[in-house]
Structure formats: C-alpha cells, structure tokens
Amino acid sequence: MTNQKRTCMKQGVIAHVKVGAGPVGLIAALTLLQNGIPVRIIEKDHHPCIGQRGAGTWPRSLEVYNFLNVSEVNSLGKPPPPGRWYKPGTLEPFKDLLLVPHLEPTPAIPFHAPKLMGQQLLDVILRRHLEKFFCFVEMGTELRSFEQFDEGVTAILAKNGISETFDTKWIIGADGAKSVVRKQLGLTFLGETRDDIRIVTGDIRLTAVGLDRMHWHLFGNFNERGLSLRATDEIGEDGDGWQFSLYGRELDLTKVAESEELVFETIASLIPTEITFEKVVWMSDFRANIRMVNKFSEGRVFVAGDAAHVHSPTGGQGLNSGVQDAFNLGWKLALVQKGLADKSLLETYSAERLPVISEMLEVTTSILNKATASGDLTAGRSPVLYMLGINCRFSTIVLDEFVTSVERKPINAYGVLDEGHLEAGDRAPDAPNMLQVGGAEPDTTTLFGLYRPWYHTMLVFSPSLADATPILGALEAYDKSVVRSAVVLPSSASVMPVTSPHLVLVDRDGYAYSAYLVEAGQTKVFVIRPDGVIGAIVHGTEGVKKYFSKIFLDA
C-alpha cells in the first residue's frame, strides 16, 4: 500500500515533461515563469536525457530563444558543416555540398543560419534559466492520471512509491510520442507508420583515419545502405565524439539497434579505413511515424511537441515545431491565468497550430519521399525549413486593416518568407540600429530587443511624435505590465532628445520602414504579440482598440 499526500497549486501550471520532449516542456515553463506564473515541472525518468537527438535549431526557433533571453543556443550552437559524399567503397570525395539551403542575411533576419546543439546541452541551458526563478525539474515523478473540473485539474502523481494528489489550474503535456496526457484526453493521433523506412541514430565515440571533423560525412545512399557522421564536441573527449545515423533497406536496423558491436561492424563496413571504436553513448531505432492530434487541448489540459505531432526526421522540424507550440501557448495561458483574458483565448492555441503542423507534416513527408526516390538524404530541402514564413494570417484574433477579406488567399501556414509582403499573422521582422531619443542619453537598439513574451508591443510608425500622440493615448486603458509602446520615426526626423513617457526611436538607416513596408510620410500601427507574431496592422486608435478587444477582457 502506497503512502498518500495532497498538495495544492491553485494559481499555477503543471508542465509535464518526458525524455525526448524535454525542451518543449522547459520552454513552456520558462515562458510562463517570465510571465509571472508559477510552474511545477515533473519528469518520469530519474536522470536527464543524454544524447544529441534532434540537434538542429532553425532561425525561427533561434528568434524564440532570443525573445526568452536564452542567448546561448545561438552563441554556443555550431553552424552545420558542409556535407561530403564519397565514391562507393572509397575515402575519395566525389562532391561537397551545403546540407541546408542558403539564406542571404538581411537586417530583418538577425538569425539567418541554423545552429546545431544537442538536446542534452540544450536541456542543461534551459534548466539553468529556470533555476533563476527557483524552478527545478522534479525527476522520477510520474503523472498517473488526472481529472478535470470547472475550476481546475486534480492530478495523481507518483514518486518513490508515494502517491500524491495535486490540485492545479492547468496541465501542459509535453510528454512525448507515447503521451499519457494525450491518451487520457482521448485525442486522436491519426496518420501512418512507414515500416519501410527505419533509421538508427545516436552518439558514438570513435576515431577514423582520414576523416576530418570539418565535414558532415555521408557514405552509401539512403535507400540501400548508408551512414551519416557529424563531429560534435558535446560528447566524448579528445575529439572523438560523433552523431551517427544508419539507414537503408539492406541493413537489418532493428537487429543493429540491439547491439553496440553490430553498430561498430556496420559502420566499419561502410567506411574503408582504420577505425578505433570507444563506445556507443546513446542510440535509438526510428521508424518514420507521421501522425498528429485532432486538437491541441481539451478543457484545462494541453499537449505540445511530440505529444501532439510526430513525423519523419527529414527536415529537422520536429523539436522546432514543439518549441513554437509552447511559445504560442505560454503567453495566452498567462493572460488567462492573470484574469486579463477570457478562457476562450486558449482555443486559438489549437486553431493556430493545427494548420501549421498539418502543413509541416506535408513538408517533411515530401522531403522523405524525395530522399527515398533519389537515395539522397538531402533531396527536397528548401528555405521553407527556416520556418520564417510560418504564419497565422487565418487566425480569428489577428486584425489587418490593410488587407480586405476578398484578398485573403487559402491558408498557407508554412509558406516561404516573402520580405516584400507583410500581413497580420506573420512573423514580425527585426530592424537594427534604431536610435532611441526618448531618454536622457541617445542609445541604439533593435526592434527584437523590444519584444518579450510577457507583453504586447505597439509600434506606431509616424512622421512625427505629434502625429503619434493620439494613438498612444489609446493605450491608457490597458495594463502597462502587458502592453508597451514605441514610436518609430523616419530617418529624416530630428535626433534631438525629446520628452515623452513613450519610447521614441529614429529609424536612422530605414531598416524598420523597409521591413515593415511603411512609407516615410505614413502613419501605420503594428501590434506585436508576445510570441513575436504581428497581431494587428491598423490605421490608428480604433484599430488598436478592436484588436485588443479580441485579447483582453473589458478592452
């Protein structure tokens, strides 16, 4: 008979995290904590996950980490090395090629290249940020069941044979593809399992004569038998750490995944050189599962990341999509918990993410099919993978007074970024070298430096401060802790210090006016949501009020 205790967290959220989906739950928790919402994070496993796993972080996710002040992902992450293919049975290269599509850097895109960082290191970094809020992951704690009521959720937890009844307001299930939360909610997880496509991936320590650490080495091909090897300093010592993937129908990958010795033998059979094997640090056998939920929430309980969608690893979109799930949900849940927004705002989490994830599955499956057809693991990759064109233009809570409903096209939630077109629901662009003239001393900043996950930012593009003043007055009705403002003046404006309670910026190089497609003499208002999405593009005061009426109670 187990011991029992009952605890209560009436004002908080329990974010349920599981190995393999760790960063998603941690991002949800960090977003809520930065919004002032206490969080309890539980993890069934007794030890943090090891291994690289999904190591690729695409530019849109780098922006999310930037908004959360988690700068280490960009600063410590490594750029993807160029791929090197070898002639069959030799160490003679036959082509070198970039493995990711090229994207020209622009002032509007500060993070223009993906970075590689294994989940083991990412987990450590995110936990350090959580600890600044005195929030610690409770290892070895399992969610057994939960029951929902009008005012909250009662969860049954278990740790070391002790059962705990825990009352909370909300649950976020980021507990992986075998999610207990999803199953108990009764959400469907429809799709397909591609038994014809298996990949064994993991981390290994080895040294191989003639293999440099500057390239991503590719042997064989995707269909028959092949190997991918990428050097990583996050594991091993003395430069012997690698992330590997084995694939191809000629390999019995189910059997290979059961034995370190068979992994050594298989790799040795594909690389014609002298290899010294140390150990397999971690490995897993993947089948291509392509599935998603019918909705992302039920009542007070939500799912995110692999608990909500799984897909082929081709394209590296999975963890990135989960991070963006969590970031979309966090600010909405915080406003509802604070009593500033109606609970109906939470319905937009599912409404905004479902089309994005549906199209993401199509993109990654298309890449998988092209890789299978050609035998080339890199086939079918395009700039869509950067995730900068992901949008929610179709959302009921975005407002664009410059686009008529007749102009609205079919949903294209996973589009390629078009810097010559900008609508409400799109990612907000950055602009560097903005001169701040509203303070005592002139200072420079970027627009991304203004955006944070605990408040909306209203940008008023205006020929002068006087033209912007009536619009700024509309903000008096809103809680200043969750709405901030900035006036953006054209480069022709005076850079003399001004006296204003509002932030006043001069767009010295014209980057902001260019990125936001504003004419120099025009007045145009952009409301940037806490998740870095443009919530509204409006003419003035009435548009601002109309947008916030969709977000806040009594607005």
Coordinates of C-alpha atoms in Angstrom, one line a residue:
M1 CA 0.0 0.0 0.0
T2 CA 1.4 3.4 -1.1
N3 CA 1.6 6.5 1.1
Q4 CA -0.6 9.4 0.0
K5 CA -0.4 13.1 0.3
R6 CA -2.4 16.0 -1.1
T7 CA -0.9 19.3 -2.3
C8 CA -2.4 22.4 -4.0
M9 CA -1.2 24.9 -6.6
K10 CA -4.3 26.9 -7.3
Q11 CA -2.5 29.7 -9.2
G12 CA -0.1 27.6 -11.2
V13 CA 0.5 25.3 -14.1
I14 CA 2.0 21.8 -14.0
A15 CA 4.1 21.3 -17.1
H16 CA 4.6 17.5 -17.6
V17 CA 7.9 16.8 -19.3
K18 CA 9.3 13.5 -20.6
V19 CA 12.7 12.5 -22.1
G20 CA 12.7 13.2 -25.8
A21 CA 10.4 16.1 -25.4
G22 CA 12.3 17.9 -22.6
P23 CA 13.0 21.2 -24.3
V24 CA 9.3 21.7 -25.2
G25 CA 8.1 21.5 -21.6
L26 CA 11.0 23.6 -20.4
I27 CA 10.2 26.3 -23.0
A28 CA 6.6 26.3 -21.9
A29 CA 7.7 26.6 -18.3
L30 CA 10.2 29.4 -18.9
T31 CA 7.6 31.4 -20.9
L32 CA 5.1 31.1 -18.1
L33 CA 7.7 32.0 -15.4
Q34 CA 8.7 35.1 -17.3
N35 CA 5.0 36.0 -17.3
G36 CA 5.0 35.7 -13.5
I37 CA 3.1 32.3 -13.5
P38 CA 4.5 29.7 -11.1
V39 CA 5.1 26.3 -12.6
R40 CA 5.8 22.8 -11.4
I41 CA 7.7 20.5 -13.8
I42 CA 7.7 16.8 -13.4
E43 CA 9.7 14.2 -15.3
K44 CA 9.1 10.4 -15.2
D45 CA 12.7 9.5 -15.7
H46 CA 15.2 9.6 -12.9
H47 CA 18.0 11.2 -14.9
P48 CA 18.1 13.9 -17.6
C49 CA 18.3 12.6 -21.2
I50 CA 21.6 12.0 -22.8
G51 CA 22.5 12.3 -26.5
Q52 CA 22.2 14.8 -29.3
R53 CA 18.8 13.7 -30.6
G54 CA 17.2 16.5 -32.6
A55 CA 20.2 18.8 -32.8
G56 CA 19.1 21.3 -35.5
T57 CA 17.7 24.7 -34.5
W58 CA 16.2 26.7 -37.3
P59 CA 16.2 30.5 -37.5
R60 CA 12.6 31.0 -36.3
S61 CA 13.3 28.9 -33.2
L62 CA 16.5 31.0 -32.6
E63 CA 14.3 34.0 -32.6
V64 CA 12.1 32.3 -29.9
Y65 CA 15.2 31.7 -27.7
N66 CA 16.2 35.3 -28.3
F67 CA 12.9 36.6 -27.0
L68 CA 13.3 34.4 -24.0
N69 CA 16.8 35.7 -23.3
V70 CA 18.3 32.3 -23.9
S71 CA 21.2 33.6 -26.0
E72 CA 23.4 30.5 -25.5
V73 CA 21.6 28.5 -28.2
N74 CA 22.8 30.9 -30.8
S75 CA 26.2 31.7 -29.3
L76 CA 27.2 28.1 -28.4
G77 CA 25.4 26.3 -31.2
K78 CA 27.5 25.3 -34.2
P79 CA 26.7 26.0 -37.9
P80 CA 26.0 22.9 -39.9
P81 CA 29.2 21.7 -41.6
P82 CA 29.2 21.2 -45.4
G83 CA 28.4 17.7 -46.5
R84 CA 31.0 15.4 -48.1
W85 CA 29.9 12.4 -50.2
Y86 CA 32.3 9.7 -51.1
K87 CA 32.7 7.4 -54.1
P88 CA 31.4 3.9 -53.2
G89 CA 33.8 1.8 -51.2
T90 CA 36.5 4.6 -51.0
L91 CA 37.5 7.6 -49.0
E92 CA 37.7 9.6 -52.2
P93 CA 35.3 12.5 -52.1
F94 CA 33.1 13.0 -55.1
K95 CA 31.1 16.1 -54.0
D96 CA 31.0 18.6 -51.3
L97 CA 27.6 20.4 -50.8
L98 CA 25.8 22.5 -48.2
L99 CA 23.3 20.4 -46.3
V100 CA 21.0 23.3 -45.6
P101 CA 19.5 25.8 -48.1
H102 CA 21.3 29.1 -48.3
L103 CA 19.6 32.2 -47.0
E104 CA 21.0 35.7 -47.6
P105 CA 21.4 37.6 -44.3
T106 CA 19.3 40.8 -44.2
P107 CA 18.7 43.4 -41.4
A108 CA 15.2 41.9 -40.9
I109 CA 16.6 38.4 -40.2
P110 CA 19.3 38.5 -37.5
F111 CA 19.5 34.7 -37.2
H112 CA 19.9 33.7 -40.9
A113 CA 21.6 30.3 -40.4
P114 CA 20.6 27.2 -38.4
K115 CA 22.6 26.1 -35.5
L116 CA 23.4 22.6 -34.1
M117 CA 23.1 21.9 -30.4
G118 CA 22.2 18.6 -28.9
Q119 CA 19.3 18.2 -26.6
Q120 CA 21.5 17.1 -23.7
L121 CA 23.2 20.5 -23.7
L122 CA 20.0 22.4 -24.5
D123 CA 18.3 20.8 -21.5
V124 CA 21.2 22.0 -19.2
I125 CA 20.9 25.5 -20.5
L126 CA 17.2 25.7 -20.2
R127 CA 17.3 24.3 -16.7
R128 CA 19.8 27.0 -15.7
H129 CA 17.4 29.6 -16.9
L130 CA 14.5 28.0 -14.9
E131 CA 16.6 27.9 -11.8
K132 CA 16.8 31.7 -11.9
F133 CA 13.1 31.5 -11.0
F134 CA 13.8 28.9 -8.3
C135 CA 12.1 26.3 -10.5
F136 CA 13.6 22.8 -10.6
V137 CA 12.6 19.8 -12.5
E138 CA 11.2 17.0 -10.3
M139 CA 12.9 13.9 -11.6
G140 CA 11.4 10.4 -11.1
T141 CA 7.9 11.8 -10.7
E142 CA 5.2 10.3 -12.9
L143 CA 1.7 11.5 -13.9
R144 CA -0.6 8.6 -13.3
S145 CA -3.9 10.2 -14.1
F146 CA -5.9 13.4 -13.9
E147 CA -9.5 14.6 -13.6
Q148 CA -10.8 18.0 -14.8
F149 CA -13.3 20.2 -13.1
D150 CA -14.7 23.7 -13.9
E151 CA -12.1 25.5 -11.8
G152 CA -9.1 23.2 -12.1
V153 CA -7.5 19.8 -12.6
T154 CA -6.7 17.2 -10.0
A155 CA -3.6 15.1 -10.9
I156 CA -2.4 11.8 -9.3
L157 CA 1.4 11.8 -9.2
A158 CA 3.7 9.0 -8.1
K159 CA 7.3 9.2 -6.8
N160 CA 9.3 6.5 -5.0
G161 CA 6.1 4.6 -4.3
I162 CA 4.4 7.6 -2.7
S163 CA 1.2 8.7 -4.4
E164 CA 0.4 12.4 -4.4
T165 CA -2.9 14.1 -5.2
F166 CA -2.2 17.5 -6.7
D167 CA -4.6 20.3 -7.4
T168 CA -3.7 22.7 -10.2
K169 CA -5.3 25.1 -12.7
W170 CA -3.8 23.7 -15.9
I171 CA -1.7 20.8 -17.3
I172 CA 0.6 21.0 -20.3
G173 CA 1.5 17.6 -21.6
A174 CA 4.9 17.7 -23.3
D175 CA 5.4 14.0 -22.6
G176 CA 6.5 12.7 -26.0
A177 CA 5.0 10.5 -28.7
K178 CA 3.6 8.0 -26.2
S179 CA 2.0 10.8 -24.2
V180 CA 0.0 9.8 -21.2
V181 CA -1.7 13.2 -21.3
R182 CA -2.8 12.8 -24.9
K183 CA -4.1 9.3 -24.3
Q184 CA -6.1 10.2 -21.3
L185 CA -7.6 13.2 -23.1
G186 CA -8.8 10.8 -25.7
L187 CA -7.3 12.9 -28.6
T188 CA -6.9 11.0 -31.9
F189 CA -3.4 10.5 -33.2
L190 CA -4.1 9.6 -36.8
G191 CA -1.5 9.1 -39.6
E192 CA 0.8 6.4 -40.8
T193 CA 3.8 4.4 -39.8
R194 CA 6.2 3.8 -42.6
D195 CA 7.7 0.4 -41.8
D196 CA 9.8 0.5 -44.9
I197 CA 11.9 3.4 -43.6
R198 CA 14.0 2.9 -40.5
I199 CA 16.9 4.9 -39.1
V200 CA 19.2 4.0 -36.3
T201 CA 20.7 7.2 -34.9
G202 CA 22.8 8.0 -31.9
D203 CA 26.1 9.3 -30.5
I204 CA 29.3 7.4 -30.7
R205 CA 32.9 7.8 -29.8
L206 CA 35.4 6.7 -32.4
T207 CA 38.5 7.8 -34.3
A208 CA 38.8 7.1 -38.0
V209 CA 42.0 7.6 -40.1
G210 CA 41.4 10.1 -42.9
L211 CA 38.1 11.5 -41.6
D212 CA 38.3 15.3 -40.7
R213 CA 35.9 17.0 -38.3
M214 CA 35.1 19.8 -40.7
H215 CA 32.6 18.0 -42.9
W216 CA 29.4 16.1 -42.4
H217 CA 30.5 12.7 -43.9
L218 CA 28.0 10.7 -46.0
F219 CA 28.6 7.2 -47.2
G220 CA 26.4 5.0 -49.4
N221 CA 22.8 6.1 -50.0
F222 CA 19.5 6.4 -48.2
N223 CA 17.8 3.5 -50.0
E224 CA 20.2 0.6 -49.9
R225 CA 22.7 1.1 -47.1
G226 CA 24.2 4.4 -45.8
L227 CA 25.9 6.2 -43.0
S228 CA 25.9 9.9 -41.8
L229 CA 28.6 11.0 -39.4
R230 CA 28.8 14.5 -37.9
A231 CA 31.5 15.5 -35.5
T232 CA 30.4 17.0 -32.2
D233 CA 32.4 18.2 -29.2
E234 CA 29.3 17.9 -26.9
I235 CA 30.1 14.2 -26.3
G236 CA 33.3 12.2 -25.9
E237 CA 36.8 13.6 -25.3
D238 CA 39.9 14.4 -27.4
G239 CA 37.8 15.0 -30.5
D240 CA 36.2 11.5 -30.7
G241 CA 32.5 12.4 -30.5
W242 CA 30.2 11.9 -33.4
Q243 CA 26.5 11.8 -34.1
F244 CA 25.7 8.9 -36.5
S245 CA 22.7 7.7 -38.5
L246 CA 22.5 4.4 -40.3
Y247 CA 19.8 3.8 -42.9
G248 CA 18.9 1.7 -46.0
R249 CA 16.8 -1.4 -46.7
E250 CA 19.8 -3.7 -47.0
L251 CA 20.6 -3.2 -43.3
D252 CA 18.7 -5.1 -40.6
L253 CA 18.4 -2.0 -38.5
T254 CA 16.1 -3.5 -35.8
K255 CA 18.9 -6.0 -35.1
V256 CA 21.7 -3.4 -35.4
A257 CA 20.0 -1.2 -32.8
E258 CA 20.1 -4.0 -30.2
S259 CA 23.9 -4.3 -30.2
E260 CA 26.8 -1.9 -29.8
E261 CA 29.0 -4.5 -31.6
L262 CA 26.7 -4.6 -34.6
V263 CA 26.8 -0.8 -34.8
F264 CA 30.6 -0.9 -34.9
E265 CA 30.5 -3.7 -37.5
T266 CA 28.0 -1.8 -39.7
I267 CA 29.9 1.5 -39.6
A268 CA 33.2 -0.3 -40.3
S269 CA 31.6 -2.0 -43.4
L270 CA 30.7 1.4 -44.8
I271 CA 34.0 3.3 -44.2
P272 CA 37.1 1.8 -45.8
T273 CA 39.6 3.0 -43.2
E274 CA 41.1 2.1 -39.9
I275 CA 38.6 2.9 -37.1
T276 CA 39.1 2.7 -33.3
F277 CA 35.7 2.4 -31.6
E278 CA 35.3 3.5 -28.0
K279 CA 31.6 3.2 -27.2
V280 CA 28.0 4.0 -28.3
V281 CA 26.9 6.7 -25.9
W282 CA 23.2 6.6 -26.9
M283 CA 21.2 5.2 -29.8
S284 CA 17.6 4.7 -30.9
D285 CA 15.8 2.9 -33.7
F286 CA 13.4 5.2 -35.5
R287 CA 10.5 4.3 -37.8
A288 CA 9.0 7.1 -39.9
N289 CA 5.8 7.8 -37.9
I290 CA 3.7 10.6 -39.4
R291 CA 0.9 11.5 -37.0
M292 CA -0.9 14.4 -35.4
V293 CA -3.7 15.1 -32.9
N294 CA -7.2 16.3 -33.9
K295 CA -6.8 19.2 -31.4
F296 CA -4.2 20.5 -29.0
S297 CA -6.3 20.8 -25.9
E298 CA -9.4 19.7 -24.0
G299 CA -10.6 21.9 -21.2
R300 CA -7.7 22.9 -19.0
V301 CA -5.2 20.4 -20.4
F302 CA -2.9 20.9 -23.4
V303 CA -0.5 18.9 -25.5
A304 CA 2.6 20.2 -27.2
G305 CA 5.6 18.8 -29.2
D306 CA 5.8 15.1 -29.8
A307 CA 2.7 14.6 -27.6
A308 CA 0.8 16.4 -30.4
H309 CA 2.7 15.5 -33.6
V310 CA 5.4 13.2 -34.8
H311 CA 6.9 13.0 -38.3
S312 CA 9.8 11.9 -40.4
P313 CA 13.2 13.3 -39.1
T314 CA 13.9 14.5 -42.6
G315 CA 13.9 18.3 -42.5
G316 CA 14.6 18.6 -38.7
Q317 CA 11.3 20.4 -38.0
G318 CA 10.0 18.4 -35.0
L319 CA 11.7 19.8 -31.9
N320 CA 11.5 23.3 -33.5
S321 CA 7.8 22.9 -34.0
G322 CA 7.3 21.8 -30.4
V323 CA 9.3 24.8 -29.1
Q324 CA 7.0 27.0 -31.2
D325 CA 3.9 25.2 -29.9
A326 CA 5.0 26.0 -26.3
F327 CA 5.7 29.7 -27.2
N328 CA 2.3 30.1 -28.8
L329 CA 0.5 28.7 -25.8
G330 CA 2.5 30.3 -23.0
W331 CA 1.5 34.0 -23.3
K332 CA -2.1 33.1 -23.8
L333 CA -2.3 30.9 -20.8
A334 CA -0.5 33.6 -18.7
L335 CA -3.1 36.3 -19.6
V336 CA -6.0 33.9 -18.8
Q337 CA -4.4 32.9 -15.5
K338 CA -3.9 36.6 -14.6
G339 CA -7.6 37.2 -15.2
L340 CA -6.8 39.7 -18.1
A341 CA -8.1 37.5 -20.9
D342 CA -11.1 35.2 -21.3
K343 CA -10.6 31.5 -21.3
S344 CA -11.7 31.4 -25.0
L345 CA -8.3 32.9 -25.9
L346 CA -6.9 29.4 -25.2
E347 CA -8.9 28.0 -28.1
T348 CA -6.7 29.9 -30.5
Y349 CA -3.7 27.7 -29.5
S350 CA -5.2 24.7 -31.2
A351 CA -6.7 26.9 -34.0
E352 CA -3.4 28.5 -34.9
R353 CA -1.1 25.4 -34.5
L354 CA -3.2 22.8 -36.3
P355 CA -2.8 24.2 -39.8
V356 CA 0.9 24.9 -39.2
I357 CA 1.6 21.3 -38.0
S358 CA -0.6 19.8 -40.8
E359 CA 1.5 21.6 -43.4
M360 CA 4.7 20.7 -41.6
L361 CA 3.9 17.0 -41.9
E362 CA 3.3 17.5 -45.6
V363 CA 6.7 19.3 -46.0
T364 CA 8.7 16.7 -44.1
T365 CA 6.9 13.8 -45.7
S366 CA 7.6 15.3 -49.2
I367 CA 11.3 15.5 -48.3
L368 CA 11.2 11.9 -47.1
N369 CA 9.6 10.7 -50.3
K370 CA 12.2 12.6 -52.4
A371 CA 15.0 11.1 -50.4
T372 CA 13.6 7.7 -50.8
A373 CA 13.1 8.1 -54.6
S374 CA 16.6 9.5 -55.2
G375 CA 18.6 7.8 -52.4
D376 CA 19.9 11.3 -51.5
L377 CA 19.1 12.3 -47.9
T378 CA 19.3 16.0 -48.7
A379 CA 16.8 15.9 -51.6
G380 CA 13.9 18.3 -51.5
R381 CA 15.2 20.7 -48.9
S382 CA 14.2 24.3 -49.4
P383 CA 14.2 27.7 -47.5
V384 CA 10.7 26.7 -46.1
L385 CA 12.7 24.8 -43.4
Y386 CA 13.9 28.0 -41.9
M387 CA 10.3 28.4 -40.6
L388 CA 10.4 32.2 -41.1
G389 CA 7.3 32.1 -43.4
I390 CA 5.1 30.2 -40.8
N391 CA 2.1 32.4 -40.2
C392 CA -1.4 32.5 -38.7
R393 CA -3.0 35.1 -41.0
F394 CA -6.1 33.0 -40.8
S395 CA -6.5 33.4 -37.0
T396 CA -9.6 34.9 -35.6
I397 CA -7.5 37.1 -33.2
V398 CA -5.3 38.8 -35.8
L399 CA -6.5 42.1 -37.4
D400 CA -5.3 43.6 -40.7
E401 CA -7.0 46.8 -41.9
F402 CA -4.8 46.9 -45.0
V403 CA -5.9 43.5 -46.4
T404 CA -9.6 43.1 -47.4
S405 CA -11.2 39.7 -46.8
V406 CA -11.6 39.4 -50.6
E407 CA -7.8 39.4 -50.9
R408 CA -7.3 36.7 -48.4
K409 CA -6.0 33.6 -50.0
P410 CA -6.3 30.0 -49.0
I411 CA -4.4 29.1 -45.8
N412 CA -0.6 28.7 -46.5
A413 CA 0.6 28.4 -42.9
Y414 CA 4.0 27.1 -43.8
G415 CA 5.0 29.4 -46.6
V416 CA 8.4 30.6 -47.7
L417 CA 9.3 34.0 -46.3
D418 CA 8.5 36.9 -48.7
E419 CA 10.1 40.1 -47.4
G420 CA 8.1 42.1 -49.9
H421 CA 4.8 41.2 -48.3
L422 CA 3.7 41.5 -44.7
E423 CA 0.3 40.8 -43.1
A424 CA -1.1 40.4 -39.6
G425 CA -0.3 36.9 -38.5
D426 CA 3.2 37.0 -40.0
R427 CA 6.4 36.8 -38.1
A428 CA 7.5 40.4 -37.0
P429 CA 10.7 41.4 -38.7
D430 CA 13.7 42.8 -36.9
A431 CA 15.4 46.1 -37.6
P432 CA 18.9 47.1 -36.2
N433 CA 20.5 50.4 -35.4
M434 CA 17.4 52.1 -34.1
L435 CA 18.3 55.4 -32.3
Q436 CA 16.4 55.9 -29.0
V437 CA 15.8 59.6 -28.5
G438 CA 13.1 59.4 -25.8
G439 CA 15.7 59.0 -22.9
A440 CA 18.2 61.3 -21.4
E441 CA 21.1 59.8 -23.5
P442 CA 20.7 58.7 -27.1
D443 CA 21.0 54.9 -27.3
T444 CA 20.7 52.3 -30.1
T445 CA 18.6 49.2 -30.0
T446 CA 17.0 46.7 -32.3
L447 CA 13.2 46.0 -32.7
F448 CA 13.9 42.4 -31.5
G449 CA 15.4 44.0 -28.4
L450 CA 11.9 45.3 -27.5
Y451 CA 9.9 42.1 -28.0
R452 CA 9.4 39.9 -25.0
P453 CA 7.0 37.1 -24.1
W454 CA 5.2 38.9 -21.2
Y455 CA 3.8 41.9 -23.1
H456 CA 2.4 43.2 -26.4
T457 CA 4.5 45.8 -28.2
M458 CA 2.6 48.5 -30.1
L459 CA 4.8 50.1 -32.8
V460 CA 3.5 53.4 -34.1
F461 CA 5.2 54.4 -37.4
S462 CA 4.6 58.1 -37.7
P463 CA 6.1 61.2 -39.4
S464 CA 6.4 62.9 -36.0
L465 CA 5.8 62.3 -32.3
A466 CA 2.8 64.8 -32.5
D467 CA 1.1 62.6 -35.1
A468 CA 1.6 59.5 -32.9
T469 CA 0.3 61.1 -29.7
P470 CA -3.4 60.5 -30.1
I471 CA -2.8 56.8 -30.9
L472 CA -0.5 56.4 -27.9
G473 CA -3.4 57.8 -25.8
A474 CA -5.4 54.8 -26.6
L475 CA -3.0 52.7 -24.5
E476 CA -4.0 54.4 -21.3
A477 CA -6.9 51.9 -21.0
Y478 CA -4.6 48.9 -20.9
D479 CA -2.5 47.3 -18.1
K480 CA 1.0 48.7 -18.7
S481 CA 2.6 45.4 -17.5
V482 CA 1.2 43.6 -20.5
V483 CA 1.2 46.3 -23.2
R484 CA 4.2 48.6 -24.2
S485 CA 4.7 51.0 -27.0
A486 CA 7.3 52.6 -29.2
V487 CA 7.1 55.4 -31.7
V488 CA 9.2 54.8 -34.9
L489 CA 10.1 58.0 -36.7
P490 CA 11.6 58.1 -40.2
S491 CA 15.3 58.7 -40.8
S492 CA 14.6 62.3 -41.7
A493 CA 13.3 63.0 -38.2
S494 CA 15.2 65.0 -35.7
V495 CA 17.5 63.0 -33.4
M496 CA 17.4 65.7 -30.7
P497 CA 16.3 64.2 -27.3
V498 CA 12.5 64.5 -26.8
T499 CA 10.5 64.5 -23.6
S500 CA 8.0 61.6 -23.8
P501 CA 6.7 58.9 -21.5
H502 CA 6.9 56.6 -24.5
L503 CA 9.9 55.1 -26.2
V504 CA 10.8 57.1 -29.3
L505 CA 13.0 55.6 -32.0
V506 CA 14.5 57.1 -35.1
D507 CA 15.0 54.6 -37.9
R508 CA 18.3 56.0 -39.0
D509 CA 19.1 53.5 -41.7
G510 CA 15.5 53.0 -42.8
Y511 CA 15.6 49.3 -41.9
A512 CA 12.3 49.3 -39.9
Y513 CA 10.4 51.3 -42.5
S514 CA 11.7 48.9 -45.2
A515 CA 11.0 45.7 -43.3
Y516 CA 7.5 46.8 -42.2
L517 CA 6.7 48.2 -45.7
V518 CA 5.9 51.7 -44.4
E519 CA 6.1 54.9 -46.5
A520 CA 8.1 57.8 -44.9
G521 CA 5.0 60.1 -44.5
Q522 CA 2.6 57.4 -43.5
T523 CA 1.1 56.6 -40.1
K524 CA 0.7 52.9 -39.5
V525 CA 0.3 50.9 -36.3
F526 CA 1.7 47.4 -35.7
V527 CA 0.8 45.4 -32.6
I528 CA 3.4 42.7 -31.9
R529 CA 2.2 39.8 -29.8
P530 CA 4.3 38.3 -27.0
D531 CA 5.3 35.5 -29.3
G532 CA 6.8 37.8 -31.9
V533 CA 3.9 37.5 -34.3
I534 CA 2.2 40.6 -35.8
G535 CA -1.2 40.6 -34.1
A536 CA -2.5 43.7 -35.9
I537 CA -1.7 46.1 -38.7
V538 CA -4.1 49.1 -38.3
H539 CA -4.5 52.8 -39.2
G540 CA -4.9 54.1 -35.7
T541 CA -6.7 54.2 -32.4
E542 CA -9.9 52.4 -33.4
G543 CA -8.0 49.5 -34.9
V544 CA -5.8 49.2 -31.8
K545 CA -9.0 49.0 -29.6
K546 CA -10.6 46.5 -32.0
Y547 CA -7.5 44.2 -31.8
F548 CA -7.2 44.3 -28.0
S549 CA -11.0 43.6 -27.7
K550 CA -10.1 40.2 -29.1
I551 CA -7.4 39.6 -26.5
F552 CA -8.3 41.3 -23.2
L553 CA -11.4 41.2 -21.0
D554 CA -13.3 44.6 -20.9
A555 CA -11.0 46.1 -23.6

